[in-house]
Amino acid sequence: MAQDKKINLYALDCGTVNWRLYRMEYHYDGEKAQHVTSPLSSPLANFSDRKLPAVLTLTPQGTGIEAIGETALSYLEDSEARSRVRDFFKPSIGSHLVKNPSPHQQRYSHFEALLFTRLLLKILINQIREEKYNSEPFDDQIHFSIAYPDNWRTDFACKIFEDFYHVVLECFPPDIVDRVHFVPESEGVILGLRDQSLLERFSSEDINLIIDVGASSTIIYARKYNAETGALVDIDRYEEPFGGGLYDALLAQKLSNQLQIPAKVLTGDPSAFMALRIWGQLIKESLSRKILGGDETVDLLDSRQALTLVMKNGQVFRKNIELSPDDFTELNRPLDKAFQDVLTRGLADMEINEEMIGRVILLGGGVMMPGIQEGIHTRFGKNKVIFPNKPQEIIVRGIGLAFTSSLPEREAEEKKFIPEKKSGWRLVHEKGQIVDVKKEIMIAGRSQESDIHLDSKKCSRTHALIRLEGNALTLIDLRSKNGTFINNVQITPNSPQHLREGDEVRFGDQKFVLK
């Protein structure tokens, strides 16, 4: 890397409900990078209130994106188009390895969730280039920092992180991939807290809790503070699949009851419940702000609005929805209690008595729920609780600060977790065409955008996926219409199957031999 140069770093937190983008500037002297600006939100044209809703609408063919963010949300009003809306897909990443996945982890397969991530990220990267650099190529001053959950790297022999890593790199131009960095969320948390001078408020004698409530999970970090070095010493960590999305689902059921939609009708139209859940999320955010007295922003829905839901069978349900702050608080009490149970189980698992706790800091969008805040204040005492400015943005701010240490050291650390890429595999079509397997994840389908183009109406537009791990190949059928076969045996959709040299692979009626 060149000496004495400016670096523009874009930090991206790909959350379950919202994606956030920050930018900051560094000076790099060839060895150390020093930030010269504080992390600043860097929204794009389709962001709203400093964030991009992680929602996309697929094209009718299912191979591309027709809309993202709030524009994608508008498709919920169309009974036909809303079946192409995808949201809340991050929790499904890694679900194929979890022994007993939660319902929200089973909405999509692991590889579907990765595909949606790739589609949305590609659009975002192109938008950054168009809006920030007048469509010019990224120069060598541009770096990117991507947040990821710690357990993706620590669990299941790093397989989840490996898949995410390769999918993300495929979204960037080849000449910039060595300037794309990956930072664990826990590191982002610490750096974000330090940026707000909050670590100094931690107790150096007791155990401090960092409670991060996301959309799909709650993570509790137990740390001790070293006053001499300013570092946090890792004591333990606990995680449960409890997040703000449960409140969205609860409100969706409430809206369904008020609209008087029969359970049988709702079961027959899953996309309708998705629409109700997203509307519930918007109402939740609006009422929470009112109860907590936060800054008002423009809401797509508020607590008193006429909702109309057209089912795919043509039935129309319409009613003026009214939900007061008191009704909202009462509705959420069971979940507020369930969250306290999560804390109880977490402390017991980490063998921490409440008398041992010095400070409690709240992070994540889920802590904006009034009942969660009230329960934590009551349990630990307001004098112990630290509530940072914009707690849902701590991680994205923090990962933008991760390069104040040595860049070469960081890049070497990241690469320890990525297996060496090596492949000499080829798929040879029965008519002689050859496809080299060079990418870690390759899509086979009828779409022109597919990595392996299948020129047959017997093949689906996104038919199957081939995954390269080290030098091993895995084949996954993506719920294709006419099936995927290995040696004339049809494989189960979304169930990975290992491939061996000489295997005949058939997508619909298109035959290949693996060599």
Coordinates of C-alpha atoms in Angstrom, one line a residue:
M1 CA 0.0 0.0 0.0
A2 CA 1.3 3.4 -0.9
Q3 CA 2.9 5.7 1.7
D4 CA 1.2 8.8 3.2
K5 CA -2.2 8.7 1.6
K6 CA -5.8 9.4 2.4
I7 CA -8.2 6.5 2.9
N8 CA -12.0 6.8 2.7
L9 CA -13.6 4.0 4.6
Y10 CA -17.2 3.0 4.2
A11 CA -18.6 0.9 7.2
L12 CA -21.6 -1.2 6.5
D13 CA -23.8 -3.0 9.1
C14 CA -26.1 -5.5 7.2
G15 CA -28.7 -5.9 9.9
T16 CA -31.8 -8.0 10.0
V17 CA -34.3 -5.2 9.6
N18 CA -32.1 -2.2 8.5
W19 CA -28.8 -1.7 6.8
R20 CA -26.7 1.3 7.9
L21 CA -23.8 2.9 6.1
Y22 CA -21.2 5.2 7.7
R23 CA -18.1 6.9 6.2
M24 CA -14.9 8.2 7.7
E25 CA -11.5 9.4 6.6
Y26 CA -8.1 8.1 7.6
H27 CA -4.5 9.1 7.0
Y28 CA -2.3 6.1 6.3
D29 CA 1.5 6.4 6.6
G30 CA 2.3 3.0 5.2
E31 CA 2.1 1.3 8.6
K32 CA -0.5 3.0 10.8
A33 CA -3.9 4.4 9.9
Q34 CA -5.1 7.4 12.0
H35 CA -8.7 8.7 11.5
V36 CA -9.0 12.3 10.8
T37 CA -12.8 12.5 10.8
S38 CA -15.4 11.0 13.2
P39 CA -17.7 8.4 11.8
L40 CA -20.6 10.0 9.9
S41 CA -23.8 8.5 8.6
S42 CA -23.5 8.4 4.8
P43 CA -27.0 7.6 3.5
L44 CA -27.9 7.0 -0.1
A45 CA -30.9 8.3 -2.1
N46 CA -33.1 5.4 -1.1
F47 CA -32.3 5.5 2.6
S48 CA -34.9 6.8 5.1
D49 CA -34.0 8.2 8.5
R50 CA -30.3 7.2 8.1
K51 CA -31.1 3.6 7.3
L52 CA -32.1 1.3 4.4
P53 CA -34.9 -1.2 5.3
A54 CA -33.5 -4.6 4.4
V55 CA -36.4 -5.4 2.2
L56 CA -36.3 -6.3 -1.5
T57 CA -38.8 -7.2 -4.2
L58 CA -37.7 -9.8 -6.7
T59 CA -38.4 -9.5 -10.4
P60 CA -41.2 -11.7 -11.7
Q61 CA -38.5 -14.1 -12.9
G62 CA -37.0 -14.3 -9.4
T63 CA -33.5 -13.7 -10.6
G64 CA -33.0 -9.9 -10.0
I65 CA -34.3 -7.1 -7.8
E66 CA -37.2 -4.8 -8.9
A67 CA -37.2 -2.6 -5.8
I68 CA -35.4 -2.2 -2.4
G69 CA -36.1 -0.4 0.9
E70 CA -39.3 1.6 1.3
T71 CA -40.1 1.2 -2.4
A72 CA -40.1 -2.5 -1.9
L73 CA -42.4 -2.0 1.0
S74 CA -45.0 -0.4 -1.2
Y75 CA -45.4 -3.7 -3.0
L76 CA -47.1 -5.1 0.1
E77 CA -50.3 -3.4 -1.0
D78 CA -50.4 -5.6 -4.2
S79 CA -51.8 -9.1 -3.5
E80 CA -49.9 -10.5 -6.4
A81 CA -46.6 -8.6 -6.2
R82 CA -46.1 -9.0 -2.4
S83 CA -45.3 -12.7 -2.9
R84 CA -42.0 -11.5 -4.4
V85 CA -41.1 -9.4 -1.4
R86 CA -38.3 -10.7 0.8
D87 CA -37.4 -9.5 4.2
F88 CA -35.9 -10.7 7.6
F89 CA -33.6 -13.1 5.7
K90 CA -30.4 -12.6 7.8
P91 CA -31.5 -14.9 10.6
S92 CA -31.7 -17.8 8.1
I93 CA -27.9 -17.5 7.3
G94 CA -26.4 -20.6 9.0
S95 CA -29.8 -22.1 9.8
H96 CA -28.8 -25.4 8.0
L97 CA -26.2 -26.1 10.7
V98 CA -28.4 -25.3 13.7
K99 CA -29.8 -28.4 15.4
N100 CA -33.1 -26.8 16.4
P101 CA -33.6 -23.6 14.4
S102 CA -36.2 -21.1 15.5
P103 CA -39.2 -20.5 13.2
H104 CA -37.8 -17.2 12.1
Q105 CA -34.6 -18.9 11.1
Q106 CA -36.5 -21.3 8.8
R107 CA -38.3 -18.7 6.6
Y108 CA -35.6 -19.2 4.0
S109 CA -32.8 -21.6 3.4
H110 CA -29.2 -20.7 4.2
F111 CA -28.4 -20.2 0.6
E112 CA -31.6 -18.3 -0.3
A113 CA -30.7 -15.8 2.5
L114 CA -27.1 -15.5 1.1
L115 CA -28.5 -14.9 -2.4
F116 CA -30.8 -12.1 -1.1
T117 CA -27.9 -10.6 0.7
R118 CA -25.8 -10.7 -2.4
L119 CA -28.5 -9.1 -4.6
L120 CA -29.1 -6.2 -2.1
L121 CA -25.4 -5.6 -1.5
K122 CA -24.6 -5.5 -5.2
I123 CA -27.2 -2.7 -5.7
L124 CA -25.8 -0.8 -2.7
I125 CA -22.2 -1.0 -3.9
N126 CA -23.3 0.3 -7.3
Q127 CA -25.2 3.1 -5.7
I128 CA -22.2 4.2 -3.7
R129 CA -20.2 4.4 -6.9
E130 CA -22.9 6.2 -8.8
E131 CA -23.9 8.7 -6.0
K132 CA -20.5 9.3 -4.3
Y133 CA -18.1 9.0 -7.3
N134 CA -20.1 9.9 -10.4
S135 CA -20.1 6.3 -11.6
E136 CA -16.3 6.3 -11.8
P137 CA -14.4 3.2 -10.7
F138 CA -13.3 3.0 -7.1
D139 CA -9.7 4.1 -6.7
D140 CA -7.1 2.7 -4.3
Q141 CA -8.2 5.2 -1.6
I142 CA -11.6 3.4 -1.1
H143 CA -11.9 0.7 1.6
F144 CA -14.9 -1.1 3.0
S145 CA -15.6 -2.5 6.5
I146 CA -18.3 -5.1 6.9
A147 CA -19.8 -6.2 10.3
Y148 CA -20.6 -9.9 11.0
P149 CA -21.9 -11.8 14.1
D150 CA -19.1 -13.3 16.1
N151 CA -20.7 -16.8 16.2
W152 CA -20.5 -17.0 12.4
R153 CA -16.7 -17.3 12.8
T154 CA -16.5 -19.2 16.1
D155 CA -19.2 -21.8 15.5
F156 CA -19.4 -24.7 13.0
A157 CA -15.7 -24.6 12.1
C158 CA -16.2 -21.1 10.6
K159 CA -18.4 -22.4 7.8
I160 CA -21.1 -19.7 8.1
F161 CA -18.5 -16.9 8.0
E162 CA -16.7 -18.5 5.1
D163 CA -19.9 -18.5 3.0
F164 CA -20.7 -14.9 4.0
Y165 CA -17.2 -13.8 3.3
H166 CA -17.2 -15.2 -0.3
V167 CA -20.7 -13.9 -1.1
V168 CA -19.7 -10.4 0.0
L169 CA -16.5 -10.3 -2.0
E170 CA -18.4 -11.4 -5.1
C171 CA -20.4 -8.1 -4.9
F172 CA -17.2 -5.9 -5.3
P173 CA -15.1 -5.2 -8.4
P174 CA -12.2 -7.7 -8.4
D175 CA -9.6 -4.9 -8.1
I176 CA -11.0 -3.8 -4.7
V177 CA -11.6 -7.1 -2.9
D178 CA -8.3 -6.8 -1.0
R179 CA -9.6 -3.6 0.5
V180 CA -12.8 -5.1 1.9
H181 CA -12.4 -5.9 5.6
F182 CA -14.5 -7.9 8.0
V183 CA -15.0 -6.9 11.6
P184 CA -16.8 -8.9 14.3
E185 CA -19.8 -7.2 15.8
S186 CA -18.3 -7.4 19.3
E187 CA -15.3 -5.4 18.2
G188 CA -17.6 -2.8 16.7
V189 CA -19.4 -2.6 20.0
I190 CA -16.2 -1.9 22.0
L191 CA -14.9 0.7 19.5
G192 CA -18.3 2.4 19.2
L193 CA -18.6 2.7 23.0
R194 CA -15.0 4.1 23.2
D195 CA -15.9 6.6 20.6
Q196 CA -18.7 8.0 22.8
S197 CA -16.3 7.9 25.9
L198 CA -18.5 5.4 27.6
L199 CA -15.9 2.8 28.6
E200 CA -14.6 5.2 31.3
R201 CA -18.0 4.9 33.0
F202 CA -17.5 1.1 33.4
S203 CA -16.7 -0.4 36.8
S204 CA -13.1 -1.7 37.1
E205 CA -14.0 -3.9 40.0
D206 CA -17.3 -5.5 39.0
I207 CA -18.5 -7.3 35.9
N208 CA -20.2 -5.1 33.3
L209 CA -23.0 -6.3 31.0
I210 CA -23.4 -5.2 27.4
I211 CA -26.9 -6.1 26.3
D212 CA -27.4 -6.0 22.6
V213 CA -31.0 -6.6 21.5
G214 CA -31.3 -7.0 17.8
A215 CA -34.3 -7.9 15.6
S216 CA -33.8 -11.7 15.9
S217 CA -31.5 -12.3 18.9
T218 CA -30.2 -10.9 22.2
I219 CA -26.5 -11.1 23.0
I220 CA -25.2 -10.5 26.5
Y221 CA -21.5 -9.7 26.8
A222 CA -19.9 -9.9 30.3
R223 CA -16.7 -7.8 30.5
K224 CA -14.4 -6.4 33.1
Y225 CA -12.8 -3.0 32.6
N226 CA -9.0 -2.5 33.0
A227 CA -8.7 1.2 34.1
E228 CA -5.0 1.2 33.4
T229 CA -5.1 0.1 29.8
G230 CA -8.7 1.2 28.9
A231 CA -9.4 -2.3 27.6
L232 CA -12.4 -4.5 28.2
V233 CA -11.5 -8.1 29.3
D234 CA -13.8 -10.7 27.9
I235 CA -15.4 -12.8 30.7
D236 CA -18.3 -14.6 28.9
R237 CA -21.0 -14.3 26.3
Y238 CA -24.6 -15.5 26.1
E239 CA -27.1 -15.5 23.1
E240 CA -30.7 -16.4 22.6
P241 CA -33.0 -16.0 19.6
F242 CA -35.2 -13.3 21.2
G243 CA -35.4 -10.0 19.4
G244 CA -37.6 -7.1 18.4
G245 CA -39.0 -9.2 15.5
L246 CA -41.2 -11.1 18.1
Y247 CA -43.0 -7.8 18.9
D248 CA -43.6 -7.3 15.2
A249 CA -45.2 -10.7 14.9
L250 CA -47.3 -10.0 18.0
L251 CA -48.6 -6.8 16.5
A252 CA -49.2 -8.6 13.2
Q253 CA -51.5 -11.0 15.0
K254 CA -53.3 -8.1 16.7
L255 CA -53.8 -6.4 13.3
S256 CA -55.1 -9.7 11.9
N257 CA -57.6 -9.9 14.7
Q258 CA -58.8 -6.4 14.2
L259 CA -59.2 -6.9 10.5
Q260 CA -61.1 -10.1 11.4
I261 CA -59.2 -12.3 8.9
P262 CA -60.1 -16.0 9.3
A263 CA -57.0 -18.1 10.3
K264 CA -57.6 -20.4 7.3
V265 CA -57.5 -17.5 4.9
L266 CA -54.3 -16.1 6.4
T267 CA -52.6 -19.5 6.5
G268 CA -53.4 -19.8 2.7
D269 CA -51.6 -16.5 2.0
P270 CA -48.3 -16.4 3.8
S271 CA -47.3 -13.1 2.1
A272 CA -50.3 -11.5 3.7
F273 CA -49.0 -12.2 7.2
M274 CA -45.6 -10.8 6.1
A275 CA -47.4 -7.6 5.1
L276 CA -49.1 -7.5 8.5
R277 CA -45.8 -8.1 10.3
I278 CA -44.0 -5.3 8.5
W279 CA -46.9 -2.9 9.2
G280 CA -46.7 -4.1 12.8
Q281 CA -43.0 -3.2 12.9
L282 CA -43.8 0.4 11.6
I283 CA -46.5 0.9 14.2
K284 CA -44.2 -0.5 16.9
E285 CA -41.5 2.0 16.0
S286 CA -44.0 4.9 15.9
L287 CA -45.6 4.1 19.3
S288 CA -42.3 3.4 21.0
R289 CA -41.0 6.8 20.0
K290 CA -44.1 8.5 21.4
I291 CA -43.9 6.6 24.7
L292 CA -40.2 7.3 25.1
G293 CA -40.5 10.9 24.0
G294 CA -37.9 10.5 21.2
D295 CA -37.5 12.7 18.1
E296 CA -40.5 12.4 15.7
T297 CA -39.8 11.2 12.2
V298 CA -42.1 10.6 9.3
D299 CA -43.9 7.2 9.7
L300 CA -45.3 5.1 6.9
L301 CA -48.0 4.0 9.4
D302 CA -49.1 5.3 12.7
S303 CA -51.2 3.8 15.4
R304 CA -54.5 5.1 13.9
Q305 CA -54.8 4.4 10.2
A306 CA -57.2 2.7 7.8
L307 CA -55.5 -0.6 6.7
T308 CA -56.6 -2.5 3.6
L309 CA -55.4 -6.0 2.9
V310 CA -56.3 -7.7 -0.3
M311 CA -55.8 -11.5 -0.2
K312 CA -54.6 -13.5 -3.1
N313 CA -58.1 -15.1 -3.4
G314 CA -59.6 -11.6 -3.9
Q315 CA -61.0 -11.1 -0.4
V316 CA -60.6 -7.6 0.9
F317 CA -60.2 -6.8 4.6
R318 CA -60.4 -3.1 5.6
K319 CA -60.7 -1.4 9.0
N320 CA -59.6 1.7 10.9
I321 CA -56.9 0.4 13.2
E322 CA -56.6 2.1 16.6
L323 CA -53.9 1.2 19.1
S324 CA -53.3 3.6 22.0
P325 CA -49.9 3.8 23.8
D326 CA -51.6 2.1 26.8
D327 CA -53.0 -0.7 24.7
F328 CA -49.6 -1.1 23.1
T329 CA -47.9 -1.3 26.5
E330 CA -50.4 -3.9 27.8
L331 CA -50.1 -6.0 24.6
N332 CA -46.4 -6.3 25.0
R333 CA -46.2 -7.2 28.6
P334 CA -45.8 -11.0 28.0
L335 CA -42.9 -10.4 25.7
D336 CA -41.4 -7.9 28.1
K337 CA -41.5 -10.6 30.8
A338 CA -40.1 -13.1 28.4
F339 CA -37.1 -10.8 27.8
Q340 CA -36.5 -10.7 31.6
D341 CA -36.4 -14.5 31.5
V342 CA -33.8 -14.3 28.8
L343 CA -31.6 -12.2 31.1
T344 CA -32.2 -14.6 34.0
R345 CA -31.1 -17.6 31.9
G346 CA -28.1 -15.7 30.6
L347 CA -26.8 -14.7 34.0
A348 CA -27.3 -18.2 35.3
D349 CA -25.5 -19.7 32.3
M350 CA -22.6 -17.3 32.8
E351 CA -22.7 -17.9 36.6
I352 CA -23.1 -14.2 37.4
N353 CA -25.0 -13.0 40.4
E354 CA -26.7 -9.6 40.0
E355 CA -24.7 -8.3 43.0
M356 CA -21.5 -8.8 40.8
I357 CA -22.7 -6.4 38.1
G358 CA -21.3 -2.9 37.9
R359 CA -22.7 -1.2 34.8
V360 CA -25.3 -2.3 32.2
I361 CA -25.1 -0.8 28.8
L362 CA -28.0 -1.2 26.2
L363 CA -27.4 -1.6 22.5
G364 CA -29.4 -2.5 19.4
G365 CA -32.7 -1.4 17.9
G366 CA -34.6 -3.7 20.3
V367 CA -33.7 -1.6 23.3
M368 CA -35.9 1.1 21.9
M369 CA -38.9 -1.0 23.2
P370 CA -40.3 0.8 26.2
G371 CA -41.0 -2.4 28.2
I372 CA -37.5 -3.6 27.7
Q373 CA -36.0 -0.3 28.9
E374 CA -38.4 -0.2 31.9
G375 CA -37.6 -3.8 32.9
I376 CA -33.8 -3.3 32.8
H377 CA -34.0 0.0 34.8
T378 CA -36.2 -1.7 37.4
R379 CA -34.0 -4.8 37.6
F380 CA -30.6 -3.2 37.8
G381 CA -31.4 0.4 38.9
K382 CA -31.2 3.5 36.7
N383 CA -27.9 4.6 38.2
K384 CA -26.2 1.4 36.7
V385 CA -27.7 1.6 33.2
I386 CA -25.9 3.4 30.4
F387 CA -28.0 4.3 27.4
P388 CA -25.7 5.6 24.5
N389 CA -26.6 8.0 21.8
K390 CA -28.3 6.1 18.9
P391 CA -27.7 2.6 20.4
Q392 CA -28.8 1.0 17.1
E393 CA -25.8 2.6 15.3
I394 CA -23.0 1.7 17.8
I395 CA -21.8 -1.3 15.7
V396 CA -21.6 0.5 12.4
R397 CA -19.8 3.4 14.0
G398 CA -17.4 1.1 15.7
I399 CA -16.5 -1.0 12.7
G400 CA -15.5 2.2 11.0
L401 CA -13.0 2.8 13.7
A402 CA -11.4 -0.7 13.5
F403 CA -8.5 0.5 11.4
T404 CA -6.8 2.8 13.9
S405 CA -4.6 -0.2 14.6
S406 CA -2.1 -1.7 12.1
L407 CA -3.8 -2.4 8.7
P408 CA -1.3 -5.2 7.8
E409 CA -1.9 -6.9 11.2
R410 CA -5.7 -6.7 10.8
E411 CA -5.6 -8.1 7.2
A412 CA -3.4 -10.9 8.3
E413 CA -5.7 -11.7 11.3
E414 CA -8.8 -11.8 9.0
K415 CA -7.2 -14.2 6.5
K416 CA -6.5 -16.8 9.3
F417 CA -10.2 -17.7 9.2
I418 CA -10.5 -18.1 5.4
P419 CA -9.4 -21.4 3.8
E420 CA -7.2 -21.3 0.8
K421 CA -9.1 -21.2 -2.4
K422 CA -8.0 -24.0 -4.9
S423 CA -10.1 -25.6 -7.6
G424 CA -9.5 -27.5 -10.8
W425 CA -13.1 -28.6 -11.1
R426 CA -15.0 -28.4 -14.4
L427 CA -18.5 -29.2 -15.5
V428 CA -18.6 -30.6 -19.0
H429 CA -22.0 -30.4 -20.8
E430 CA -23.1 -33.4 -22.9
K431 CA -22.7 -31.2 -26.0
G432 CA -19.1 -30.3 -25.1
Q433 CA -19.4 -26.9 -23.4
I434 CA -17.1 -26.5 -20.4
V435 CA -17.8 -24.5 -17.2
D436 CA -14.9 -23.9 -14.9
V437 CA -15.8 -23.8 -11.2
K438 CA -13.9 -20.8 -10.1
K439 CA -16.2 -19.0 -7.6
E440 CA -17.1 -20.2 -4.1
I441 CA -20.8 -20.0 -4.9
M442 CA -22.2 -20.4 -8.4
I443 CA -25.8 -20.3 -9.5
A444 CA -27.1 -22.6 -12.2
G445 CA -30.3 -21.5 -13.9
R446 CA -32.1 -20.3 -17.1
S447 CA -31.5 -16.7 -16.2
Q448 CA -28.9 -14.9 -18.3
E449 CA -27.4 -13.6 -15.0
S450 CA -26.7 -17.2 -13.8
D451 CA -23.1 -18.3 -13.4
I452 CA -24.0 -21.6 -15.1
H453 CA -26.4 -20.8 -17.9
L454 CA -29.0 -23.5 -18.6
D455 CA -30.6 -23.0 -22.0
S456 CA -33.7 -25.0 -21.5
K457 CA -37.3 -24.4 -20.5
K458 CA -37.1 -27.5 -18.4
C459 CA -34.8 -25.6 -16.1
S460 CA -35.8 -23.0 -13.5
R461 CA -34.4 -19.4 -13.6
T462 CA -32.5 -20.1 -10.4
H463 CA -32.3 -23.9 -10.5
A464 CA -29.5 -25.0 -8.2
L465 CA -26.3 -23.8 -6.4
I466 CA -22.8 -25.2 -6.4
R467 CA -20.6 -24.3 -3.5
L468 CA -16.8 -24.6 -3.5
E469 CA -15.3 -25.1 -0.1
G470 CA -11.5 -25.6 -0.2
N471 CA -11.4 -28.2 -3.0
A472 CA -14.7 -29.9 -2.2
L473 CA -18.0 -29.3 -4.1
T474 CA -21.5 -29.3 -2.7
L475 CA -24.7 -29.2 -4.8
I476 CA -28.0 -27.7 -3.6
D477 CA -31.3 -27.7 -5.4
L478 CA -33.1 -24.4 -5.0
R479 CA -36.6 -25.8 -5.2
S480 CA -36.5 -26.1 -8.9
K481 CA -39.6 -27.2 -10.8
N482 CA -38.1 -30.2 -12.6
G483 CA -35.5 -31.2 -10.1
T484 CA -31.7 -31.7 -9.8
F485 CA -30.1 -35.1 -10.1
I486 CA -26.8 -36.8 -9.3
N487 CA -26.2 -40.0 -11.2
N488 CA -30.0 -40.1 -12.0
V489 CA -31.0 -39.8 -8.3
Q490 CA -33.0 -36.7 -7.5
I491 CA -31.7 -34.7 -4.6
T492 CA -33.9 -33.1 -1.9
P493 CA -34.3 -29.3 -2.3
N494 CA -32.2 -27.2 0.0
S495 CA -30.3 -30.3 1.2
P496 CA -26.5 -30.1 0.4
Q497 CA -25.1 -33.1 -1.5
H498 CA -21.3 -33.7 -2.0
L499 CA -20.1 -34.1 -5.5
R500 CA -17.3 -36.5 -6.6
E501 CA -15.2 -36.7 -9.8
G502 CA -17.1 -38.5 -12.5
D503 CA -20.6 -37.7 -11.1
E504 CA -23.3 -37.0 -13.7
V505 CA -25.2 -33.8 -12.7
R506 CA -28.5 -33.1 -14.3
F507 CA -30.4 -29.8 -14.0
G508 CA -33.9 -30.5 -15.4
D509 CA -32.9 -32.0 -18.8
Q510 CA -29.4 -30.4 -18.9
K511 CA -26.6 -33.0 -18.3
F512 CA -23.1 -32.3 -17.1
V513 CA -20.2 -34.5 -16.0
L514 CA -17.9 -33.3 -13.2
K515 CA -14.2 -33.6 -13.9

